[in-house]
XYZ file of C-alpha atoms in Angstrom:
750
model
C 0.000 0.000 0.000
C 1.487 3.387 -0.965
C 2.196 5.867 1.762
C 0.006 8.947 1.561
C 1.656 12.323 2.118
C -0.391 14.997 3.791
C -1.058 17.987 1.572
C -3.150 20.431 3.527
C -4.940 23.527 2.296
C -6.229 25.918 4.897
C -9.997 26.065 5.163
C -12.888 27.600 7.008
C -12.011 29.095 10.340
C -8.740 27.223 10.486
C -5.388 28.542 9.261
C -2.012 27.040 9.973
C 0.795 28.806 11.750
C 2.985 30.587 9.240
C 6.442 29.523 10.314
C 7.816 26.091 11.129
C 10.898 26.091 13.316
C 13.441 23.277 13.232
C 12.755 21.497 16.512
C 15.039 19.137 18.315
C 14.031 15.551 17.799
C 13.729 13.795 21.161
C 15.670 10.638 21.738
C 13.877 7.502 22.801
C 14.401 8.515 26.416
C 12.190 11.552 26.411
C 13.596 12.679 29.737
C 16.603 14.068 27.873
C 14.424 16.336 25.801
C 12.319 17.153 28.815
C 15.126 19.016 30.528
C 14.930 21.716 27.898
C 11.684 23.136 29.223
C 11.789 26.917 29.561
C 8.407 27.675 31.105
C 7.659 29.648 34.215
C 6.709 27.940 37.489
C 3.756 25.635 37.926
C 0.779 27.919 38.142
C 0.117 30.429 35.450
C -1.973 30.989 32.417
C -1.805 32.579 29.007
C -4.898 33.782 27.261
C -3.638 32.703 23.855
C -1.055 30.316 22.469
C 1.873 31.422 20.378
C 0.435 29.438 17.501
C -3.098 28.418 16.735
C -5.434 27.266 13.999
C -6.056 30.881 13.147
C -3.896 33.945 12.945
C -6.414 36.364 14.436
C -7.525 36.483 18.079
C -10.873 35.066 19.027
C -13.597 36.582 21.079
C -12.036 40.002 21.470
C -14.609 42.692 21.990
C -14.080 46.214 20.747
C -15.137 48.968 23.132
C -18.604 50.278 22.281
C -18.757 53.774 20.790
C -19.968 56.569 23.051
C -23.723 57.065 23.125
C -25.304 59.704 20.946
C -25.113 63.050 22.695
C -28.450 64.627 23.593
C -28.999 68.289 22.902
C -29.316 70.295 26.109
C -31.378 73.464 26.357
C -29.567 76.589 27.653
C -30.257 77.777 31.169
C -31.728 81.105 29.966
C -33.582 81.787 26.745
C -32.669 85.437 26.204
C -30.601 87.728 24.013
C -28.828 86.692 20.815
C -28.114 83.221 22.156
C -31.778 82.764 23.024
C -32.888 83.809 19.550
C -30.438 81.411 17.939
C -31.650 78.611 20.180
C -35.287 79.307 19.264
C -34.441 79.255 15.561
C -32.587 75.966 15.996
C -35.583 74.434 17.788
C -37.956 75.567 15.025
C -35.631 74.027 12.400
C -35.527 70.736 14.329
C -39.311 70.661 14.536
C -39.635 71.143 10.785
C -37.275 68.228 10.020
C -38.541 64.652 10.274
C -37.413 63.165 13.595
C -34.967 60.181 13.513
C -36.223 57.734 16.128
C -33.753 55.274 17.714
C -34.492 51.555 17.258
C -32.468 49.814 19.972
C -28.743 50.485 19.519
C -29.321 51.118 15.798
C -30.874 54.240 14.366
C -30.887 55.906 10.952
C -28.521 58.562 12.295
C -26.019 55.921 13.436
C -26.244 54.111 10.106
C -25.591 57.324 8.191
C -22.690 58.148 10.518
C -21.050 54.764 9.969
C -21.987 54.339 6.339
C -20.003 55.134 3.191
C -20.301 57.176 1.117
C -21.517 59.876 3.458
C -25.157 60.629 2.722
C -28.307 61.858 4.409
C -30.246 59.023 2.773
C -29.957 55.383 3.792
C -30.706 54.218 0.267
C -27.394 55.645 -0.990
C -25.071 53.843 1.471
C -22.930 51.136 -0.119
C -20.646 50.186 2.789
C -21.617 49.996 6.478
C -19.441 49.273 9.548
C -21.454 48.075 12.577
C -18.566 46.285 14.322
C -17.936 46.513 18.059
C -21.426 47.715 19.079
C -22.279 44.687 21.291
C -25.244 44.034 19.022
C -27.582 41.156 19.794
C -29.533 39.362 17.091
C -32.756 41.167 18.018
C -31.059 44.530 17.437
C -30.868 43.871 13.690
C -34.199 45.440 12.749
C -35.234 44.276 9.253
C -37.478 47.325 8.754
C -34.516 49.622 9.298
C -31.848 47.629 7.467
C -34.087 46.909 4.473
C -33.922 50.627 3.661
C -30.249 50.106 2.677
C -31.210 49.312 -0.912
C -27.701 49.837 -2.355
C -25.685 48.204 0.457
C -22.932 45.944 -0.870
C -20.554 45.631 2.116
C -21.548 45.038 5.769
C -19.280 44.526 8.808
C -20.953 42.959 11.874
C -17.745 41.746 13.547
C -17.053 41.827 17.294
C -20.686 41.742 18.393
C -22.801 39.170 20.247
C -24.905 37.788 17.407
C -26.198 34.229 17.762
C -28.159 34.269 14.503
C -29.013 36.525 11.582
C -32.664 37.493 10.986
C -34.124 35.843 7.896
C -35.521 38.929 6.182
C -32.930 41.683 6.269
C -33.695 42.606 2.660
C -30.066 43.184 1.621
C -30.336 41.555 -1.773
C -27.330 43.407 -3.235
C -24.900 42.434 -0.454
C -21.571 41.182 -1.796
C -19.246 41.319 1.252
C -20.250 40.258 4.787
C -17.984 40.161 7.845
C -19.320 38.422 10.974
C -16.078 37.610 12.807
C -15.983 37.130 16.588
C -19.653 36.565 17.283
C -21.598 33.601 18.678
C -23.260 32.404 15.486
C -24.534 28.851 15.695
C -26.305 28.566 12.345
C -25.597 29.757 8.790
C -28.796 28.896 6.932
C -29.987 32.522 7.065
C -27.154 33.422 4.678
C -29.239 32.113 1.776
C -30.984 35.520 1.730
C -27.769 36.998 0.239
C -27.599 35.297 -3.185
C -25.038 37.836 -4.518
C -22.561 37.302 -1.657
C -18.976 36.910 -2.885
C -16.855 37.346 0.261
C -17.651 36.045 3.747
C -15.747 36.164 7.049
C -16.871 33.925 9.916
C -13.701 33.564 11.974
C -14.043 33.530 15.735
C -17.511 31.939 15.886
C -16.720 28.949 18.122
C -20.008 27.130 17.574
C -19.639 26.812 13.794
C -18.239 23.554 12.439
C -17.037 22.035 9.175
C -20.640 21.123 8.369
C -21.632 24.783 8.625
C -18.880 25.694 6.192
C -20.233 23.149 3.710
C -23.706 24.621 4.154
C -22.240 28.023 3.296
C -20.771 26.582 0.107
C -24.098 25.031 -0.829
C -26.243 28.086 -0.054
C -24.094 30.778 -1.712
C -23.414 29.934 -5.356
C -21.360 33.087 -6.075
C -19.036 32.867 -3.071
C -15.378 33.470 -3.971
C -13.632 33.985 -0.628
C -14.163 32.648 2.893
C -12.117 34.134 5.740
C -9.819 35.767 3.238
C -9.002 32.469 1.488
C -9.836 31.387 -2.017
C -13.086 29.419 -1.927
C -12.577 27.007 -4.777
C -11.761 23.606 -3.295
C -15.169 22.441 -2.043
C -17.196 22.702 -5.248
C -16.568 19.104 -6.282
C -16.904 17.871 -2.713
C -20.330 19.464 -2.232
C -21.474 18.308 -5.665
C -20.303 14.739 -5.019
C -22.010 14.704 -1.641
C -25.250 16.002 -3.182
C -25.114 13.489 -6.021
C -24.489 10.527 -3.714
C -27.044 11.631 -1.133
C -29.675 12.176 -3.827
C -29.041 8.676 -5.162
C -29.253 7.110 -1.722
C -32.378 8.986 -0.682
C -34.087 8.046 -3.953
C -33.203 4.386 -3.424
C -34.514 4.620 0.131
C -37.758 6.169 -1.192
C -38.297 3.317 -3.637
C -37.641 0.719 -0.953
C -39.858 2.532 1.544
C -42.809 2.941 -0.836
C -42.548 -0.673 -2.015
C -43.025 -1.829 1.567
C -46.312 0.099 1.942
C -49.734 -1.207 1.058
C -51.898 1.101 -1.147
C -54.037 2.219 1.792
C -50.895 3.194 3.733
C -49.717 5.738 1.173
C -50.889 8.693 3.222
C -49.458 11.977 4.347
C -48.401 10.308 7.583
C -46.495 7.663 5.644
C -44.671 10.371 3.711
C -43.756 12.128 6.934
C -42.504 8.793 8.248
C -40.337 8.502 5.130
C -38.609 11.816 5.840
C -37.843 10.740 9.398
C -36.580 7.319 8.313
C -34.370 8.830 5.597
C -32.723 11.205 8.060
C -32.193 8.283 10.426
C -31.003 5.632 7.951
C -29.270 7.377 5.030
C -25.594 7.975 5.795
C -22.605 8.928 3.693
C -19.189 10.497 4.184
C -17.146 11.055 7.333
C -18.793 11.485 10.697
C -17.477 15.037 10.938
C -19.873 15.950 8.100
C -22.869 14.118 9.567
C -24.655 17.364 10.442
C -24.399 18.537 6.828
C -25.470 15.189 5.376
C -28.508 14.967 7.694
C -29.449 18.512 6.701
C -29.247 17.686 2.998
C -30.987 14.310 3.389
C -33.952 16.035 5.009
C -34.092 18.627 2.215
C -33.872 15.980 -0.506
C -36.478 13.797 1.228
C -38.927 16.670 1.527
C -38.415 17.490 -2.157
C -39.152 13.872 -3.089
C -42.311 13.877 -1.011
C -43.419 17.218 -2.496
C -43.008 15.994 -6.072
C -44.481 12.572 -5.427
C -41.248 10.637 -5.696
C -39.955 12.126 -8.935
C -36.161 11.885 -9.196
C -34.345 14.930 -7.863
C -32.098 15.935 -10.723
C -28.721 17.611 -10.510
C -30.390 20.711 -11.863
C -32.130 20.977 -8.499
C -28.753 21.373 -6.839
C -27.563 24.993 -6.814
C -24.963 25.499 -9.499
C -21.604 26.755 -8.417
C -19.268 29.155 -10.060
C -15.758 27.777 -10.695
C -14.684 29.163 -7.306
C -16.421 28.070 -4.134
C -15.610 28.041 -0.465
C -12.687 26.048 0.881
C -13.881 24.352 4.035
C -12.726 20.748 4.153
C -9.278 19.339 4.614
C -8.377 17.449 1.431
C -7.940 13.737 1.663
C -4.329 12.621 1.613
C -3.608 11.700 -1.965
C -3.208 7.974 -2.619
C 0.050 8.480 -4.494
C 3.284 6.730 -3.600
C 5.906 9.033 -2.166
C 9.019 8.973 -4.309
C 12.123 8.315 -2.272
C 15.564 8.891 -3.828
C 17.866 5.899 -3.668
C 20.573 7.868 -1.916
C 18.366 8.581 1.119
C 18.502 5.513 3.405
C 15.562 4.637 5.619
C 17.061 4.962 9.086
C 15.622 4.355 12.491
C 16.536 6.567 15.398
C 20.263 6.009 16.067
C 19.689 5.506 19.788
C 17.249 2.646 19.279
C 18.519 -0.878 19.216
C 16.475 -2.978 16.843
C 15.763 -6.378 18.353
C 14.309 -9.242 16.358
C 11.692 -10.824 18.552
C 12.036 -14.585 19.230
C 8.234 -14.681 19.148
C 8.184 -14.450 15.369
C 6.644 -17.893 15.185
C 3.322 -16.574 16.591
C 2.972 -13.754 14.081
C -0.161 -14.057 12.050
C -1.475 -16.694 14.390
C -5.276 -16.645 14.023
C -6.229 -17.787 17.529
C -5.238 -17.516 21.159
C -3.392 -20.218 23.043
C -6.548 -22.243 23.663
C -7.751 -21.873 20.091
C -11.096 -20.489 21.205
C -10.802 -16.894 20.056
C -11.562 -16.052 16.414
C -9.357 -13.701 14.443
C -10.441 -10.071 14.558
C -11.243 -8.823 11.074
C -9.059 -5.763 10.533
C -7.522 -4.441 7.350
C -5.112 -1.553 6.734
C -6.912 1.509 5.355
C -4.566 4.513 5.359
C -0.935 5.413 5.979
C -0.514 9.147 6.456
C 2.431 11.510 6.844
C 0.453 14.382 8.320
C 3.124 15.413 10.858
C 5.889 16.020 8.317
C 8.143 19.029 8.708
C 7.226 21.454 5.936
C 4.811 18.756 4.641
C 7.841 17.012 3.168
C 7.360 13.394 2.015
C 11.045 12.851 2.824
C 10.366 13.234 6.553
C 10.483 9.687 7.886
C 12.051 10.637 11.208
C 9.459 12.616 13.188
C 8.416 10.519 16.176
C 4.687 10.225 16.859
C 3.808 9.578 20.480
C 0.128 9.654 21.411
C -3.390 9.514 19.999
C -6.935 9.609 21.387
C -10.375 9.194 19.832
C -12.754 12.126 20.102
C -15.787 11.718 22.377
C -19.016 11.074 20.515
C -21.496 13.936 20.084
C -24.606 11.768 20.430
C -26.792 12.494 23.441
C -27.132 9.676 25.949
C -23.773 8.082 25.128
C -21.289 9.934 27.345
C -18.608 7.249 27.108
C -18.846 6.653 23.372
C -16.176 7.617 20.883
C -16.336 8.753 17.302
C -14.272 7.861 14.267
C -12.168 11.041 14.587
C -8.787 10.561 16.235
C -6.296 13.158 17.482
C -2.612 12.380 16.938
C 0.493 14.201 18.119
C 4.187 14.223 17.294
C 6.808 16.772 16.365
C 5.358 20.270 16.380
C 1.893 19.279 15.146
C -1.403 17.948 16.447
C -3.772 16.493 13.845
C -7.401 15.347 13.919
C -8.052 12.606 11.352
C -11.276 11.037 10.139
C -10.550 7.297 10.150
C -13.292 6.456 7.664
C -11.904 8.600 4.875
C -8.304 9.323 5.889
C -9.038 13.057 5.738
C -7.021 15.314 8.033
C -9.832 17.463 9.403
C -7.721 19.860 11.460
C -4.059 20.570 12.042
C -2.465 22.688 14.743
C 1.211 23.668 14.744
C 3.356 25.210 17.463
C 6.837 25.933 16.058
C 9.563 24.692 18.373
C 7.241 22.417 20.341
C 7.456 18.625 20.569
C 4.039 17.203 21.440
C 4.065 14.078 23.625
C 0.442 13.665 24.730
C -3.174 14.532 23.869
C -6.460 14.084 25.755
C -10.105 14.976 25.056
C -12.863 16.294 27.269
C -16.464 17.306 26.545
C -17.572 20.576 28.142
C -21.020 22.123 28.486
C -20.754 25.831 27.680
C -23.536 28.327 28.378
C -23.753 31.255 25.960
C -24.526 34.810 27.019
C -28.158 34.253 26.085
C -28.370 31.181 28.318
C -28.230 28.516 25.595
C -26.182 25.381 26.322
C -23.612 24.199 23.805
C -21.458 21.078 23.823
C -17.735 21.556 23.210
C -15.147 18.864 22.604
C -11.863 20.364 23.810
C -8.487 18.780 23.058
C -5.563 19.244 25.451
C -2.066 18.843 23.984
C 1.277 19.081 25.776
C 4.950 18.262 25.383
C 8.471 19.627 25.475
C 7.744 23.170 26.625
C 5.760 22.168 29.705
C 2.670 23.981 28.454
C -0.859 22.636 27.958
C -2.689 23.984 24.922
C -6.474 23.811 25.018
C -7.774 23.496 21.465
C -11.347 23.893 20.246
C -10.627 22.027 17.045
C -14.062 22.133 15.432
C -14.191 25.909 15.619
C -10.517 26.120 14.762
C -8.708 28.038 17.474
C -6.627 27.696 20.626
C -8.654 28.703 23.700
C -5.647 29.142 25.943
C -2.311 27.897 27.217
C -1.580 26.716 30.766
C 2.009 27.070 31.945
C 1.879 23.825 33.824
C 5.490 22.753 34.480
C 9.079 23.958 34.243
C 10.079 20.854 32.303
C 8.491 18.785 29.569
C 5.104 17.132 30.094
C 5.284 13.386 29.489
C 1.560 12.642 29.606
C -1.818 14.068 30.591
C -5.359 12.819 31.094
C -8.785 14.155 32.061
C -10.793 12.829 34.968
C -13.568 10.501 33.748
C -16.009 12.017 36.258
C -15.114 15.728 36.286
C -14.944 17.138 32.768
C -12.797 20.135 33.775
C -10.232 18.245 35.904
C -6.939 17.609 34.121
C -3.882 15.675 35.361
C -0.459 16.621 33.929
C 2.697 14.583 34.576
C 6.114 16.089 33.975
C 9.814 15.341 33.871
C 10.088 17.650 36.891
C 8.811 14.614 38.857
C 5.477 16.112 39.688
C 1.874 15.372 38.784
C -0.520 18.322 39.011
C -4.309 18.256 39.035
C -5.828 21.322 37.355
C -9.340 22.629 37.087
C -9.399 24.228 33.635
C -12.890 25.640 34.255
C -15.190 26.583 31.408
C -14.374 29.282 28.873
C -15.459 32.822 29.680
C -17.279 35.226 27.358
C -14.066 35.670 25.355
C -13.785 31.873 25.022
C -10.610 31.633 27.097
C -9.887 29.364 30.059
C -8.712 30.408 33.508
C -7.112 27.315 35.010
C -6.534 26.798 38.726
C -4.255 24.313 40.473
C -5.953 21.832 42.835
C -3.283 19.285 43.847
C 0.425 18.580 43.478
C 1.622 14.959 43.647
C 5.349 14.399 44.147
C 7.099 11.440 42.528
C 10.560 9.967 43.014
C 11.005 9.381 39.279
C 9.552 10.631 36.009
C 5.855 9.706 35.588
C 5.169 8.190 32.167
C 1.524 7.017 32.218
C -1.487 8.233 34.206
C -4.532 6.143 34.981
C -7.384 7.114 37.355
C -8.583 3.989 39.142
C -11.663 2.863 37.214
C -13.797 1.933 40.219
C -12.962 5.091 42.219
C -11.478 7.749 39.887
C -12.120 10.585 42.346
C -10.160 8.833 45.088
C -7.028 7.263 43.610
C -4.649 7.782 40.706
C -2.222 5.187 39.340
C 0.941 6.215 37.512
C 3.539 4.202 35.655
C 6.898 5.814 36.336
C 10.559 5.331 35.537
C 10.863 3.906 39.050
C 7.825 1.626 39.055
C 4.047 1.733 39.562
C 2.723 4.143 42.215
C -0.625 5.252 43.643
C -1.801 8.580 45.133
C -4.823 9.633 47.125
C -6.435 12.428 45.053
C -9.547 13.078 47.130
C -10.160 16.813 47.189
C -11.834 16.791 50.586
C -8.463 16.103 52.225
C -6.594 19.144 53.588
C -3.149 18.464 52.100
C -2.694 20.053 48.689
C 0.750 18.527 48.177
C 1.068 14.771 48.585
C 3.592 11.981 48.203
C 3.078 8.524 46.786
C 0.892 6.437 49.080
C 1.651 2.955 47.722
C 4.257 1.404 45.437
C 3.374 -1.833 43.667
C 5.751 -4.726 42.988
C 5.215 -8.009 41.216
C 5.381 -11.190 43.225
C 7.534 -13.078 40.763
C 10.221 -10.428 41.257
C 10.437 -9.566 37.581
C 9.112 -6.070 38.170
C 10.653 -4.870 41.422
C 10.560 -1.251 42.637
C 12.874 1.002 40.691
C 12.113 -0.547 37.310
C 10.232 1.337 34.639
C 6.507 0.866 34.015
C 5.738 2.454 30.633
C 2.364 0.842 29.942
C -0.685 1.110 32.206
C -4.443 0.877 31.567
C -7.605 -0.623 33.055
C -9.179 -3.526 31.144
C -12.353 -3.214 33.216
C -13.267 -1.705 36.589
C -10.924 -4.082 38.405
C -8.302 -5.549 36.077
C -5.163 -3.544 35.284
C -2.789 -4.197 32.382
C 0.802 -3.023 32.880
C 4.108 -3.368 31.064
C 7.716 -2.489 31.856
C 11.292 -3.364 31.035
C 11.660 -5.342 34.251
C 9.606 -8.144 32.736
C 10.845 -8.659 29.178
C 8.248 -10.081 26.836
C 5.438 -9.788 29.383
C 2.267 -7.766 29.893
C 0.783 -8.256 33.361
C -2.913 -8.488 34.217
C -3.566 -7.880 37.899
C -6.491 -7.139 40.207
C -6.782 -3.676 41.735
C -9.381 -4.659 44.332
C -7.559 -7.779 45.562
C -4.261 -5.929 45.678
C -5.753 -2.992 47.582
C -7.473 -5.239 50.129
C -4.175 -7.030 50.859
C -2.363 -3.752 51.372
C -3.063 -3.144 55.026
C -0.775 -0.337 56.201
C 2.121 -1.252 53.921
C 3.687 1.295 51.599
C 4.978 -1.406 49.228
C 2.498 -4.025 48.037
C 2.821 -7.060 45.773
C 0.095 -7.058 43.142
C -2.288 -9.998 42.794
C -1.395 -11.281 39.320
C -4.255 -12.768 37.308
C -2.423 -13.625 34.096
C 0.588 -12.825 31.970
C 0.450 -12.010 28.254
C 3.233 -12.865 25.850
C 4.817 -9.836 24.155
C 8.041 -8.866 22.362
C 11.406 -9.467 24.083
C 12.721 -6.050 23.070
C 14.689 -4.052 25.627
C 13.493 -0.759 24.140
C 11.102 1.354 26.181
C 8.086 3.632 25.742
C 5.821 1.301 23.784
C 2.525 2.346 25.321
C -0.280 -0.179 25.723
C -3.992 0.625 25.615
C -7.250 -1.181 26.240
C -10.736 -1.352 24.771
C -12.805 -2.063 27.912
C -16.106 -2.616 26.105
C -14.495 -5.442 24.137
C -12.036 -6.763 26.749
C -9.087 -6.115 24.445
C -5.473 -5.140 25.191
C -3.315 -3.540 22.460
C 0.412 -2.873 22.185
C 2.860 -2.106 19.390
C 6.448 -3.341 19.084
C 9.843 -2.518 17.607
C 9.106 -4.160 14.237
C 5.910 -2.296 13.384
C 3.516 -5.014 14.539
C 0.364 -4.603 16.625
C -0.267 -7.222 19.327
C -3.952 -7.808 20.093
C -5.200 -9.757 23.115
C -8.840 -10.626 23.749
C -8.565 -11.349 27.476
C -12.217 -12.018 28.276
C -11.783 -15.780 28.085
C -8.689 -15.577 30.308
C -10.437 -13.562 33.004
C -13.451 -15.879 32.993
C -11.338 -18.957 33.790
C -11.529 -20.354 37.310
C -8.341 -20.219 39.407
C -5.661 -21.276 39.277
C -5.040 -19.416 36.031
C -2.394 -20.714 33.602
C 1.142 -19.995 34.769
C 2.560 -19.729 31.249
C 2.216 -16.416 29.356
C -0.823 -16.342 27.096
C -0.194 -15.895 23.376
C -1.857 -12.956 21.598
C -5.186 -13.458 19.910
C -3.722 -11.894 16.798
C -0.683 -9.960 15.606
C -1.183 -7.430 12.841
C 1.995 -7.462 10.817
C 3.438 -4.193 9.587
C 1.930 -3.796 6.085
C 5.165 -2.372 4.642
C 3.866 0.664 2.748
C 5.999 2.244 0.073
C 7.628 5.616 0.651
C 9.895 7.452 -1.790
C 10.083 4.412 -4.118
C 11.209 2.112 -1.308
C 9.294 -0.158 1.027
C 9.193 0.822 4.683
C 9.954 -2.704 5.837
C 10.149 -1.994 9.543
C 9.334 0.736 12.031
C 8.463 1.130 15.704
C 4.840 1.403 16.761
C 4.945 3.679 19.806
C 1.242 3.552 20.621
C -1.940 1.853 19.434
C -5.484 3.006 20.261
C -8.885 1.694 19.121
C -12.278 3.372 19.410
C -14.801 1.926 21.849
C -16.597 -0.166 19.223
C -13.296 -1.495 17.836
C -14.218 -0.454 14.311
C -11.042 1.619 13.861
C -7.523 1.146 15.163
C -4.814 3.811 14.927
C -1.096 3.134 15.341
C 1.608 5.814 15.590
C 5.152 5.044 14.538
C 8.662 6.301 15.040
C 8.979 7.133 11.338
C 6.252 9.793 10.938
C 3.571 7.351 9.778
C 0.011 7.235 11.092
C -1.419 3.791 10.290
C -5.190 3.237 10.380
C -6.887 -0.150 10.331
C -10.612 -0.716 9.936
C -12.849 -3.561 11.036
C -16.425 -4.731 10.701
């Protein structure tokens, strides 16, 4: 399979950082790079990051202009001054009075309009920015008098929607930056619109940008960028959706008896089409549902007649650029004189377990092979987007929380990946890089998602998925990726941050673990009216060695935190009702066989279910341990060092290299881990945990090993690489592996 380079064009509200600095590539021991942190002490906060999706600030509010001055009558009405005042009053009475309509009035419009005129119908350009306007302040009766208006600036206000009947049919340029718009369908009233600016509206998504492209056939520029790359995408989506809705109509009507063909049945068809007709990546689901409903209603209105392409608004050659292009399925050409090298400080070990590779079943032969196939291989973290970059190390990935109501623990098919100076969000179904964030000079080591409930100034609740990213500089960047901007930066540590994670029970609580040998619990809060965070520090946990993995205890996440460290596996009491705000490790765990004694690295740690923990370290070569949290904790007593209650051991690679992170898929009872040869080890441990004691003493073979597919890059085959981390979504339909050679590998299943 050819390797797909990432060629990204900026779109919608997202723009990449302009400059890319040459960053130092961390060695396998990330502690070396971690010492280069240059941040200020623990607590602190920046309102904006040095780099973000966009170049302009978000949510800034211009100071409102001074109110209109009222004429004041003189104290005495006598003499020359009194006569002049009386004449002025008579003149005012003869003129038609200009009545104020909320913050807007004809006088204000004429003052801010160009060219200067005493008639609203002659104004061609109008600047209403920075007036703190609400949606209800846009009076259609007043604005519809601007018959010749071609350019309107509504930036830096508090608009949540645009009225449907503003009557500005000649409008060609509209600026609505830094508002609170949540819907764009009202833009269809401006059929002549050619330029549109919507930056800084945090509730707009990629789907809204596609709606803009569909609704405005003459649009040439969006957010200052050429709007030509989504014409074919919107047309293809419309064509495919029309075909699918028509097929659904035929199937639906064929299932009805003649007496059932009623208005109710047709209404049922619209609902079933919206529910059952799907196409394209999940990130565009809002747009596709919107179009499916429109197409369905058109079919019902015309009695089932085919909706032709003529019914789809025709586009000019240039339309809005809103969607990240799919990585092109073209092999990267690699000159023969450029060898494919692994990191010089990594010792490549050939695993003696090669005989189990490709084995279709577990050791007892009872587990069927999981059906997974390689879908995409992307180089979306390349320096300067160069296909020759096969050296950037990719360290962590996490699937985005699902947006569906009632499924708080679900995940989507969008995955965030980090490595080098970039964080990417990728749609696993299509291989499209939806968003990309760059911070020149940074080396990102970890990412984590949380879902926040944000209340707007009008009291409406919105759901935000916020991505936290951290690394070499010791800073945490809080990214609102769907809107396309960085909400803020927390100066968390003086040295590099190795890993971070959000509390599963408190959406604003964030743990950060650093090479300064401290773990800090933060409350990031919710964004204020300017959409920035003000983080506060809740706890500081001291460690005796560098923490590498964080894992809140599944059965009591508010009480205890596990951490895999360079010196072993440790546990802290993190209950906030305790008085101490700075705490030391409460318990250190050792392994009874003696293969993982205190002082030996634990670089893999995750819960398989509410009780069973999977851990990995270099003290036990070729072994992943499954142990019971509850049984271990009960046997603790008052001891500070406790031997874990081992349930089973899993067979893994015999490599001596470190920092291969394991992960779990609790809903499926699956453990995942990469190795030094590019393979993915998959263990379905449900059958092991259901066995009655005593459990088998010998290590259990993996259910399956996905061999490295050996994609081609620069005319050569990438025969081997290191898979640093592997993560699957909760339904195990997509699996993402990050490598040491700047390759994101995506597998798909049933």
